[in-house]
PDB file of C-alpha atoms in Angstrom:
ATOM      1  CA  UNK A 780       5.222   6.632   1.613  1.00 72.00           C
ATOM      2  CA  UNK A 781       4.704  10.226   0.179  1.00 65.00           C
ATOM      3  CA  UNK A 782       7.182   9.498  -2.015  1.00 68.00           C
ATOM      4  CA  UNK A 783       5.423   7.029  -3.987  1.00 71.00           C
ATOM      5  CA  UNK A 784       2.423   8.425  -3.517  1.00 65.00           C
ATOM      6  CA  UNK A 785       3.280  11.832  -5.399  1.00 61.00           C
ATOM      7  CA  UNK A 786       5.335   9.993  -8.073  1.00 62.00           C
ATOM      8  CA  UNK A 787       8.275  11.754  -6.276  1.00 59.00           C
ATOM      9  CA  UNK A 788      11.142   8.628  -7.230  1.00 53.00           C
ATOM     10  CA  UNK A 789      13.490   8.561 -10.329  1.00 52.00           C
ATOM     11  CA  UNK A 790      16.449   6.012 -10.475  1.00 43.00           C
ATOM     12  CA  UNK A 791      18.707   9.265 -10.557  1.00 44.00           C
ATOM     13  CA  UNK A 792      17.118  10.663  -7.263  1.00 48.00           C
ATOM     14  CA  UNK A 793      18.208   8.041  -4.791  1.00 45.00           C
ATOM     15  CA  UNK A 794      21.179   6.254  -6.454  1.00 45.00           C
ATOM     16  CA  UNK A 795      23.745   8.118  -4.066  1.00 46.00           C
ATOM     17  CA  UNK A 796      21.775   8.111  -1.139  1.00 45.00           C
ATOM     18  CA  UNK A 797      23.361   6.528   2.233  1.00 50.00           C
ATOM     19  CA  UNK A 798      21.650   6.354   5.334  1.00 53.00           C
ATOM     20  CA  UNK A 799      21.041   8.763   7.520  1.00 59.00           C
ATOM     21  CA  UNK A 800      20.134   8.456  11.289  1.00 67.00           C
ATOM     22  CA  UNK A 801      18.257  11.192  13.053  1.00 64.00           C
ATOM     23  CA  UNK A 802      17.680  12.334  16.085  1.00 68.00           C
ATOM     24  CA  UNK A 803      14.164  12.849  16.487  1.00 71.00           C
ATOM     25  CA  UNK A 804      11.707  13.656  14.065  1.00 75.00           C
ATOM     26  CA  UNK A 805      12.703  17.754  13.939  1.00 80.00           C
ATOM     27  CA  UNK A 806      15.920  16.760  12.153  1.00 84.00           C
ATOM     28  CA  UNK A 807      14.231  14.276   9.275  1.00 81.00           C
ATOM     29  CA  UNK A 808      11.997  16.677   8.513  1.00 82.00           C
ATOM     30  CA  UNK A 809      14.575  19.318   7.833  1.00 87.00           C
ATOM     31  CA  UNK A 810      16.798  16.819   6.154  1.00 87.00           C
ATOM     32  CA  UNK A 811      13.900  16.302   3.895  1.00 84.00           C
ATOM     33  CA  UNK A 812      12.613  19.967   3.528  1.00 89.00           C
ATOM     34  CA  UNK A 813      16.192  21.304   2.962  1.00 90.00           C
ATOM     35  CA  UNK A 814      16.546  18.268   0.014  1.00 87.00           C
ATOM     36  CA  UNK A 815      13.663  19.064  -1.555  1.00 87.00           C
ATOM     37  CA  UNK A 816      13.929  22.690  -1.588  1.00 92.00           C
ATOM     38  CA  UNK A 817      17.745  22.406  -3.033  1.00 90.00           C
ATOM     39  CA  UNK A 818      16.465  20.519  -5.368  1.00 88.00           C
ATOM     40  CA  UNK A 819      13.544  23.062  -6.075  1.00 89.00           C
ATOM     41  CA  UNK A 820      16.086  25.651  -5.960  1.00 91.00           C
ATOM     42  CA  UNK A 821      18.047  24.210  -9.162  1.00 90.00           C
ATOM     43  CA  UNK A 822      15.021  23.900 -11.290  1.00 88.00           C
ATOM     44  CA  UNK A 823      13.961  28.034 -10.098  1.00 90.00           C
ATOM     45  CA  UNK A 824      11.297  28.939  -7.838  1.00 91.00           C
ATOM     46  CA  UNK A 825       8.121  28.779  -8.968  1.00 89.00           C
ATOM     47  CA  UNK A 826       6.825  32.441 -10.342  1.00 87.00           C
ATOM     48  CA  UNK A 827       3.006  33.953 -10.421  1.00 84.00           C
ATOM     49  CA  UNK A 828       1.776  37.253 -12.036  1.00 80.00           C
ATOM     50  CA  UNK A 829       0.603  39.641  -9.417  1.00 79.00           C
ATOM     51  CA  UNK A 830      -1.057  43.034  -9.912  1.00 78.00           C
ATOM     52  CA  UNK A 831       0.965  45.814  -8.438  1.00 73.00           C
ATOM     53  CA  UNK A 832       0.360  49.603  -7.579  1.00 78.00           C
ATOM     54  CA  UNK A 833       2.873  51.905  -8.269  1.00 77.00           C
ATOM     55  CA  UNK A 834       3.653  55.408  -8.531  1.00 82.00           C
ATOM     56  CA  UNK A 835       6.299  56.140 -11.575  1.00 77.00           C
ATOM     57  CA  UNK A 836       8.189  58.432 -13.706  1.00 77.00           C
ATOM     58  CA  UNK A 837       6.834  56.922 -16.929  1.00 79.00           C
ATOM     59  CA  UNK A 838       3.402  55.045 -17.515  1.00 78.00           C
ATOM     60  CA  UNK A 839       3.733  51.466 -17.436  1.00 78.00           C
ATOM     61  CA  UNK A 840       0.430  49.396 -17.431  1.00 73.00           C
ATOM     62  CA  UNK A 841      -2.413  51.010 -16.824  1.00 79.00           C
ATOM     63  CA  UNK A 842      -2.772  54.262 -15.707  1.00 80.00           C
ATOM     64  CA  UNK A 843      -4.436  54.834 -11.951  1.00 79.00           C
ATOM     65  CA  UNK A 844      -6.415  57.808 -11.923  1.00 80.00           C
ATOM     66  CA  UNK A 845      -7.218  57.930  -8.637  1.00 84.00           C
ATOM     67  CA  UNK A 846      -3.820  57.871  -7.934  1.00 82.00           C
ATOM     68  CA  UNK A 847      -2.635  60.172 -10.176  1.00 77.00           C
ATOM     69  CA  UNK A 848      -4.619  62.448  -9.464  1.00 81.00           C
ATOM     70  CA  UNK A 849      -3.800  62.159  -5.852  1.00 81.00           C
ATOM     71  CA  UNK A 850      -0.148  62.784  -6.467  1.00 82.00           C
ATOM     72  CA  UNK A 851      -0.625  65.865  -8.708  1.00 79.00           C
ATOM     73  CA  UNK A 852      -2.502  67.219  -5.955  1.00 82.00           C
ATOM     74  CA  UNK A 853       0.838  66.483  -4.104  1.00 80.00           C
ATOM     75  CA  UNK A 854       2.362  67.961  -6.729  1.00 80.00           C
ATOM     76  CA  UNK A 855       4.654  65.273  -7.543  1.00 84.00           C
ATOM     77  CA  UNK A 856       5.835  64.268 -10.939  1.00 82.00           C
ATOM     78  CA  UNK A 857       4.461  60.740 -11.123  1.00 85.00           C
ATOM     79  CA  UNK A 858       2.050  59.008 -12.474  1.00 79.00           C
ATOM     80  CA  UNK A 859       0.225  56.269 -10.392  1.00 84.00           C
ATOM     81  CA  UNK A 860       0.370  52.755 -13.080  1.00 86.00           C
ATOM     82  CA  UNK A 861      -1.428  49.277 -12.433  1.00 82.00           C
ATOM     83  CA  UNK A 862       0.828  46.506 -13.977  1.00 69.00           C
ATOM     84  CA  UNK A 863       1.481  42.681 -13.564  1.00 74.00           C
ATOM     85  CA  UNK A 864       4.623  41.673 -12.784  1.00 77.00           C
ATOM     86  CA  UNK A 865       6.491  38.002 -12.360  1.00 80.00           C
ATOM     87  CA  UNK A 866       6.777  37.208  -8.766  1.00 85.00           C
ATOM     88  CA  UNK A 867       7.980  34.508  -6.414  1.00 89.00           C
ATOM     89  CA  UNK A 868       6.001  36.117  -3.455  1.00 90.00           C
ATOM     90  CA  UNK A 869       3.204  33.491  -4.090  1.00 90.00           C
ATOM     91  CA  UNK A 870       1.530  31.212  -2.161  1.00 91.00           C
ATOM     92  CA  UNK A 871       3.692  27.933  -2.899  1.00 93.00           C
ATOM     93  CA  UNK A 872       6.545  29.870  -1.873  1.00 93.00           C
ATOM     94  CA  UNK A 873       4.849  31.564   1.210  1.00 94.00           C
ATOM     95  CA  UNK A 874       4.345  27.654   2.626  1.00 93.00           C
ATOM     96  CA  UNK A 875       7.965  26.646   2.043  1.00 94.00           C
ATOM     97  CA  UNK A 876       9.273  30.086   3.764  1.00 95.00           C
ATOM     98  CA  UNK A 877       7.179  29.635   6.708  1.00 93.00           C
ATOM     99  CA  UNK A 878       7.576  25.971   7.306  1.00 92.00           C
ATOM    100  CA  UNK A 879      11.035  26.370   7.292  1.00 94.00           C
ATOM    101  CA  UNK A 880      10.770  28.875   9.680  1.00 93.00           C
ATOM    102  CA  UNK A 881       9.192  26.646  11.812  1.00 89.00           C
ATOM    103  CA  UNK A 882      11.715  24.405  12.130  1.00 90.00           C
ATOM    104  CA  UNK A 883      14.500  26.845  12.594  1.00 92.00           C
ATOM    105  CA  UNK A 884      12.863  27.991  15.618  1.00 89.00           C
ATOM    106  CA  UNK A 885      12.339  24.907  16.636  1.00 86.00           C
ATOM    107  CA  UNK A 886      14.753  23.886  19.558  1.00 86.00           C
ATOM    108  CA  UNK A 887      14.916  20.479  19.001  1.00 84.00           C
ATOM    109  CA  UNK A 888      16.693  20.906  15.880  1.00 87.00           C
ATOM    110  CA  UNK A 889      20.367  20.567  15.243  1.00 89.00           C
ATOM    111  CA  UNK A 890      22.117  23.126  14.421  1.00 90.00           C
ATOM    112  CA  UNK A 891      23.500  21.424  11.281  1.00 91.00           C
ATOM    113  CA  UNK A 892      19.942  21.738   9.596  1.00 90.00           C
ATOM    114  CA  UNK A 893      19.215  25.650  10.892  1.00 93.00           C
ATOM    115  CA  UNK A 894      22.735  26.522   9.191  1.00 94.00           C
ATOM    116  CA  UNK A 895      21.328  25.051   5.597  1.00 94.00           C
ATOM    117  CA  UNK A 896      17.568  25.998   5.773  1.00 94.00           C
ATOM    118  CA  UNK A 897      18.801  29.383   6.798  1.00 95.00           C
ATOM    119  CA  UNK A 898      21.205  29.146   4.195  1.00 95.00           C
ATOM    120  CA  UNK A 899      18.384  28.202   1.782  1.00 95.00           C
ATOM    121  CA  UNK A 900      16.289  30.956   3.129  1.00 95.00           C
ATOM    122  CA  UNK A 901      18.615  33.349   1.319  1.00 95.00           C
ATOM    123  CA  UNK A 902      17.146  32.436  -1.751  1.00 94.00           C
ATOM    124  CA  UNK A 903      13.638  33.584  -0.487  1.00 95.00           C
ATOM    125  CA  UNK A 904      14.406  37.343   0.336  1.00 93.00           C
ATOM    126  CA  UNK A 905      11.950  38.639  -1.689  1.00 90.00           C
ATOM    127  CA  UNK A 906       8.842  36.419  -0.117  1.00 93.00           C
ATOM    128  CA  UNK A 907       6.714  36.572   2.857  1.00 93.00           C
ATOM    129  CA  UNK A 908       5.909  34.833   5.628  1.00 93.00           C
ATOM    130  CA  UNK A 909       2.655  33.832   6.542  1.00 92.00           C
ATOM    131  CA  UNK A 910       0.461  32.350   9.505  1.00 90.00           C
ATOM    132  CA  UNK A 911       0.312  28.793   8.847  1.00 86.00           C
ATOM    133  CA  UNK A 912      -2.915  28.118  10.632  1.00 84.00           C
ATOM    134  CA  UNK A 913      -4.283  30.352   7.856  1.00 88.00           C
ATOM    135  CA  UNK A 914      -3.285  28.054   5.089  1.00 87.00           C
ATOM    136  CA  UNK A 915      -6.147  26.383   3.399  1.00 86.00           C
ATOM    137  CA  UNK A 916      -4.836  23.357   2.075  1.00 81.00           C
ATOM    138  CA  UNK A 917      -7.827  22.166  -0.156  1.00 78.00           C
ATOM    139  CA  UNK A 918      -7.527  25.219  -2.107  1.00 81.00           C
ATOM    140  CA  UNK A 919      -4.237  25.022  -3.446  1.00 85.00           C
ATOM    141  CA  UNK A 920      -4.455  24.619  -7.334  1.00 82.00           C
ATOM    142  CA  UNK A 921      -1.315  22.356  -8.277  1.00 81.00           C
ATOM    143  CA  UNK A 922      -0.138  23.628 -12.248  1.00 81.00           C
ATOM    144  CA  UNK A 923       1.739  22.540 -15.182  1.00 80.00           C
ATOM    145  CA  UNK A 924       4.144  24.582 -14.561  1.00 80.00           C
ATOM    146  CA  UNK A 925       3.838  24.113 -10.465  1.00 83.00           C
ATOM    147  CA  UNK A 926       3.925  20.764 -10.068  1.00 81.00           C
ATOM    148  CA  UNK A 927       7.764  20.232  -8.684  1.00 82.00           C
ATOM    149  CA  UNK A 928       6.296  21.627  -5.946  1.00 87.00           C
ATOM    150  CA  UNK A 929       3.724  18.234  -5.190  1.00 82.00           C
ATOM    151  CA  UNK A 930       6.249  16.751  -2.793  1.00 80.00           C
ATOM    152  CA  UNK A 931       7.733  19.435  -1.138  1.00 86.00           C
ATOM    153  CA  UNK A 932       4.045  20.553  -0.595  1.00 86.00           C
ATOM    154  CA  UNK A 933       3.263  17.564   1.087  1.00 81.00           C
ATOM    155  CA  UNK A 934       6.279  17.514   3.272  1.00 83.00           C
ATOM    156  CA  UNK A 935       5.515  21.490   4.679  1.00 88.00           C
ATOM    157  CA  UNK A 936       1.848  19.850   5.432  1.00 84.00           C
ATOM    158  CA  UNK A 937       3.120  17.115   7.355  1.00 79.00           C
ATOM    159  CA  UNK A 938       4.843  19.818   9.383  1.00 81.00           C
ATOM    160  CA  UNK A 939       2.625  22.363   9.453  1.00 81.00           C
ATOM    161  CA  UNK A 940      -0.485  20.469  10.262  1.00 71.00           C
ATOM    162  CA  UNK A 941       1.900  17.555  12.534  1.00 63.00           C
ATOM    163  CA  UNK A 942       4.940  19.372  13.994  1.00 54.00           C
ATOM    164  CA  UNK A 943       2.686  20.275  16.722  1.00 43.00           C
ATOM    165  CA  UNK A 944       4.107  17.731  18.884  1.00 41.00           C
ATOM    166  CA  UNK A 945       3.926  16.531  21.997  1.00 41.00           C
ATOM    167  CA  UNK A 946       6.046  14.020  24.107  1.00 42.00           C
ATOM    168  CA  UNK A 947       4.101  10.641  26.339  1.00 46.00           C
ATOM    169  CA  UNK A 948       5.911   8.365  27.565  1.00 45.00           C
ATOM    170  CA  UNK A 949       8.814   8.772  25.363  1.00 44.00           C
ATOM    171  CA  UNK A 950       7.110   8.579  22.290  1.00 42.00           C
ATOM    172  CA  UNK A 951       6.296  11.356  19.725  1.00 39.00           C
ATOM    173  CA  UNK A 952       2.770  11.945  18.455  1.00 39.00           C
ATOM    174  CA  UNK A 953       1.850  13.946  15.573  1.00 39.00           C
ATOM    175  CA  UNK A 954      -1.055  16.096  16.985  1.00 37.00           C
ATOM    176  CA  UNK A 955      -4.211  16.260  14.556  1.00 36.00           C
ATOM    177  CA  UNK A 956      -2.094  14.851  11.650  1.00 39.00           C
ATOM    178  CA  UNK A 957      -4.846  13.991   9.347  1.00 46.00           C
ATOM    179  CA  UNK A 958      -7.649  12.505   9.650  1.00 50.00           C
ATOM    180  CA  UNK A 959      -8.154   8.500   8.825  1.00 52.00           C
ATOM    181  CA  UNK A 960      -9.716   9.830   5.284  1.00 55.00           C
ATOM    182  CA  UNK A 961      -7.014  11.292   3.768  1.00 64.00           C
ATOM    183  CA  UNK A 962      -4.208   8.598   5.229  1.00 71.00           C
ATOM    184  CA  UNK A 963      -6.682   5.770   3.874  1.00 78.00           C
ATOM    185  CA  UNK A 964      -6.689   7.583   0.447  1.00 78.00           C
ATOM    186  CA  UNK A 965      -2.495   8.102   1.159  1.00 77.00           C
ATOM    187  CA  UNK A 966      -1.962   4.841   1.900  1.00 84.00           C
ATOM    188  CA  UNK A 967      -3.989   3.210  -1.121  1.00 87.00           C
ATOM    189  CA  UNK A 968      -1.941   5.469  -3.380  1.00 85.00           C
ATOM    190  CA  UNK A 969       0.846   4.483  -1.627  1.00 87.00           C
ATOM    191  CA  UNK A 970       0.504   0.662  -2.403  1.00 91.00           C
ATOM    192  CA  UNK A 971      -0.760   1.106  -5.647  1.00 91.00           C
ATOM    193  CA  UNK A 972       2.503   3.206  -6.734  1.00 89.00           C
ATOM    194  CA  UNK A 973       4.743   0.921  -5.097  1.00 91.00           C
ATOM    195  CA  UNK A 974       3.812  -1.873  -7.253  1.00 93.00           C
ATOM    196  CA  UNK A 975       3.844   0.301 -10.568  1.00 91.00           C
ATOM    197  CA  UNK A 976       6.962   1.787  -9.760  1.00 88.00           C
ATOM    198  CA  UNK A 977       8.971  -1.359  -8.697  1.00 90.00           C
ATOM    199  CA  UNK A 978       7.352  -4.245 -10.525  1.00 92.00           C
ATOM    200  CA  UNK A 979       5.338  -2.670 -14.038  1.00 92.00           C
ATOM    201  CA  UNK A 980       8.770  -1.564 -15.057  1.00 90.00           C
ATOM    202  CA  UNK A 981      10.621  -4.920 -14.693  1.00 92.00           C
ATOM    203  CA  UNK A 982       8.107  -7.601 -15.140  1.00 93.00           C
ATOM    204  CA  UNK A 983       6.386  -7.427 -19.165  1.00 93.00           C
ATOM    205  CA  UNK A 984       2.755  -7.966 -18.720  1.00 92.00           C
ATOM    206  CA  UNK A 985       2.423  -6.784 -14.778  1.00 95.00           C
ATOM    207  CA  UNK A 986       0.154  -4.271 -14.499  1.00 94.00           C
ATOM    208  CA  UNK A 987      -1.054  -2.224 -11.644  1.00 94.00           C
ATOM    209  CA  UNK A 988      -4.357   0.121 -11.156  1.00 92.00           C
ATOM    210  CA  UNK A 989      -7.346   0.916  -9.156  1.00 91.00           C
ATOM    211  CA  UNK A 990     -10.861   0.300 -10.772  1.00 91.00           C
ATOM    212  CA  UNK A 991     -14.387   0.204 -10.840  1.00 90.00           C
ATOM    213  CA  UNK A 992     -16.252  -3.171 -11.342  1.00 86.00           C
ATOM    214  CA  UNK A 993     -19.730  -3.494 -12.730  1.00 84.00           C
ATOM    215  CA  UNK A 994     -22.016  -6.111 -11.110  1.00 82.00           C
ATOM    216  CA  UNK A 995     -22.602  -9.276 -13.337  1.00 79.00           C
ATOM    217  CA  UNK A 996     -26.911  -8.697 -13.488  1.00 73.00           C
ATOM    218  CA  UNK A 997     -29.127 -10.592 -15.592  1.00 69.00           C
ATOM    219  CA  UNK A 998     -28.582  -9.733 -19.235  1.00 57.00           C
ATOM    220  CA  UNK A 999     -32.326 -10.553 -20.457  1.00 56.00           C
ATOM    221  CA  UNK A1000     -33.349  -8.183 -17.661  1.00 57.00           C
ATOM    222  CA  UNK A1001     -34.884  -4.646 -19.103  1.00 53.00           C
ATOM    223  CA  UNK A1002     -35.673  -2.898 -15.759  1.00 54.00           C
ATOM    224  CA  UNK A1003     -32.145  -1.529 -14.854  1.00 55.00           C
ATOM    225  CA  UNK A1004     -33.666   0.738 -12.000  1.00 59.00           C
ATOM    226  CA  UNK A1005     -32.656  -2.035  -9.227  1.00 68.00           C
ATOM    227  CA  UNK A1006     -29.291  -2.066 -10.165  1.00 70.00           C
ATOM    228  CA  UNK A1007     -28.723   2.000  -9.328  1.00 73.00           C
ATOM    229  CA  UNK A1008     -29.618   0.829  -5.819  1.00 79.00           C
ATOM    230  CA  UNK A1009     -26.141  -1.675  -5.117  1.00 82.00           C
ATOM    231  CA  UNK A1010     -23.041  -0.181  -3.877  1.00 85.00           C
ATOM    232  CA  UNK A1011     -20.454   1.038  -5.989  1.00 85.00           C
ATOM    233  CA  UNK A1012     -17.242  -1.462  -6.243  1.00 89.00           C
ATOM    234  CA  UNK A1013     -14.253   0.613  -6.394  1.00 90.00           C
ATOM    235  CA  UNK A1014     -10.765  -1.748  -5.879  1.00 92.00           C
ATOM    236  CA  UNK A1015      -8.016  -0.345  -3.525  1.00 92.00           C
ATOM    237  CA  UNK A1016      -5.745  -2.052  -6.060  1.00 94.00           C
ATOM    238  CA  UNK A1017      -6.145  -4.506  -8.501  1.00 95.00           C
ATOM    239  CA  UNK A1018      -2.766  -6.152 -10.255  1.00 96.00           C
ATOM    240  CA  UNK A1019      -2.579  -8.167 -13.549  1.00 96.00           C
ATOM    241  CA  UNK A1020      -0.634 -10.351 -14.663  1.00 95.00           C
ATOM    242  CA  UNK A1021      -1.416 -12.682 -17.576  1.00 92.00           C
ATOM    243  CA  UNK A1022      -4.500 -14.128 -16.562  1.00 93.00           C
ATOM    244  CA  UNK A1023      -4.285 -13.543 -12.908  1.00 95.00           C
ATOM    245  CA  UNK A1024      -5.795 -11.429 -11.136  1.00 95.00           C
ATOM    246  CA  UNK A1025      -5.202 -10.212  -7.686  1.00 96.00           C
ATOM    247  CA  UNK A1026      -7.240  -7.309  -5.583  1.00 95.00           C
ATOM    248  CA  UNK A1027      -5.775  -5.971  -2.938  1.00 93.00           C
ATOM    249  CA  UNK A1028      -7.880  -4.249  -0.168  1.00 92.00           C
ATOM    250  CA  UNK A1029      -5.947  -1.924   2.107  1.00 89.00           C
ATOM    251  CA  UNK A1030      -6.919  -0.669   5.312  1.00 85.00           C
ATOM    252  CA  UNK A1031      -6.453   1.940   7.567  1.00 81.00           C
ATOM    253  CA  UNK A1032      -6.901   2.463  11.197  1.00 78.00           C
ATOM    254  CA  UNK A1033      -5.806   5.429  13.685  1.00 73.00           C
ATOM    255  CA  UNK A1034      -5.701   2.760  16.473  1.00 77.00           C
ATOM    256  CA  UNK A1035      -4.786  -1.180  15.863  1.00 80.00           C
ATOM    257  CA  UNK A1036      -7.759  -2.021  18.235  1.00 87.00           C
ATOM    258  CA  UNK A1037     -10.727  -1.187  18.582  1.00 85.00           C
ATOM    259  CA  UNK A1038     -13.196  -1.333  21.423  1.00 86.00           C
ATOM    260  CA  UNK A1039     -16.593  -2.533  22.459  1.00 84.00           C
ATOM    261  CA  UNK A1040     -18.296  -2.200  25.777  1.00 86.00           C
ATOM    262  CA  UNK A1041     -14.617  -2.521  27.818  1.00 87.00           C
ATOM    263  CA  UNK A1042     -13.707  -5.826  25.418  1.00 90.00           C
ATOM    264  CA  UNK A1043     -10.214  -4.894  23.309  1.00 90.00           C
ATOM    265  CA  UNK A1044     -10.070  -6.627  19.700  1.00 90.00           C
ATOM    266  CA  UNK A1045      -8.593  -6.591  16.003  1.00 87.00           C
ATOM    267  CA  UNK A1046     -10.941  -4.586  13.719  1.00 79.00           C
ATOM    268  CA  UNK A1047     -12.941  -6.674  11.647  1.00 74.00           C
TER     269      UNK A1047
END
């Protein structure tokens, strides 16, 4: 589902692919972290200017008085220089390091998928690990130049916020997930994707989006103020093709029943 959503499938990406069974859910998400980030690896990781401190021999940047000052006090033969330099040791990188440190610790996992993310890790030397539960996740700023990184993103949340898991009955729950929001808005991107990416492509005139519809009022009518006051109509999905039209309306619910006053029933 996160693969449509975030655009995420090319003919080239999955024409090899066999199956693959998995244990429990530890292992698929380390099959699919260690994927994406060989895949990330390839294209280079993702670099970000930072500001750094430093005391040197010659001036680069700008010079620090402060500092300089401070170390001709020590009587050393530097000079303290302010300068940005091109770093992995950013956030995007921070959130793959750390999620895959998650899982490596992790003792459900097989030690098949520790070798390669640890293997993987290699490649991150030179970034830092960071508390997870001090991730803000509505602030990251996805760029240009970033946005490889939309997927793989999406698959450290999913572990991040969802690995913390506990075991009833047998079954696996993904502890405080999401909440329904942001799956609704997942899963209508989801559906709306599918359709453009496995229909729009193969069928001329089939076309996919999501829109807003304007009520039909009366044209002769000059005071507009009463229409301000009707709900917006936004469409989950709407497909064309030819003249037809179809609207789909997706839904999404944490539970498949609800309940009312002890009485179990399909949502309405």
């Amino acid at each position: 589902m996160l693969a449509y959503a975030f655009d995420a499938l090319k003919a080239s990406d999955h024409k090899d692919i066999q199956v693959e069974r998995f244990d429990n859910i530890h292992n698929m998400f380390a099959s699919l972290l260690c994927r994406g980030i060989s895949t990330q690896l390839k294209q280079g990781l993702y670099k970000e200017y930072r500001e750094e401190l430093e005391d040197l021999s010659t001036v680069r940047g700008k010079i620090n008085m402060p500092g300089t000052i401070r170390s001709r006090m020590q009587r050393k033969c530097t000079v303290a220089c302010e300068f940005d330099e091109l770093s992995e040791n950013n956030l995007l990188n921070q959130i793959v390091k750390t999620t895959a440190f998650l899982l490596i610790r992790h003792p459900n996992l097989n030690g098949e998928y520790k070798a390669e993310l640890k293997k993987e890790m290699l490649y991150f030397a030179e970034v830092d690990l960071i508390d997870p539960k001090t991730i803000r996740w509505k602030d990251i700023q996805i760029q240009r130049n970033s946005r490889n990184y939309r997927l793989l993103l999406a698959i450290c949340w999913l572990i991040t916020e969802g690995l913390l898991l506990t075991t009833e009955k047998g079954q696996y729950h993904l502890a405080a997930l999401v909440d329904s929001q942001k799956m609704e808005d997942l899963y209508e991107r989801f559906l709306r994707q599918y359709y453009i990416q496995e229909y729009e492509p193969y069928i001329p005139g089939f076309y996919v989006r999501d829109e807003w519809m304007d009520w039909q009022t009366d044209e002769d009518k000059t005071d507009d103020d009463k229409t301000g006051l009707l709900p917006r109509m936004h469409t989950d999905v709407t497909i064309t093709y030819g003249k037809k039209v179809l609207i789909m309306d997706a839904k999404y619910y944490t539970e498949n029943l609800q309940e009312h006053k002890g009485v179990r029933s399909v949502h309405s």
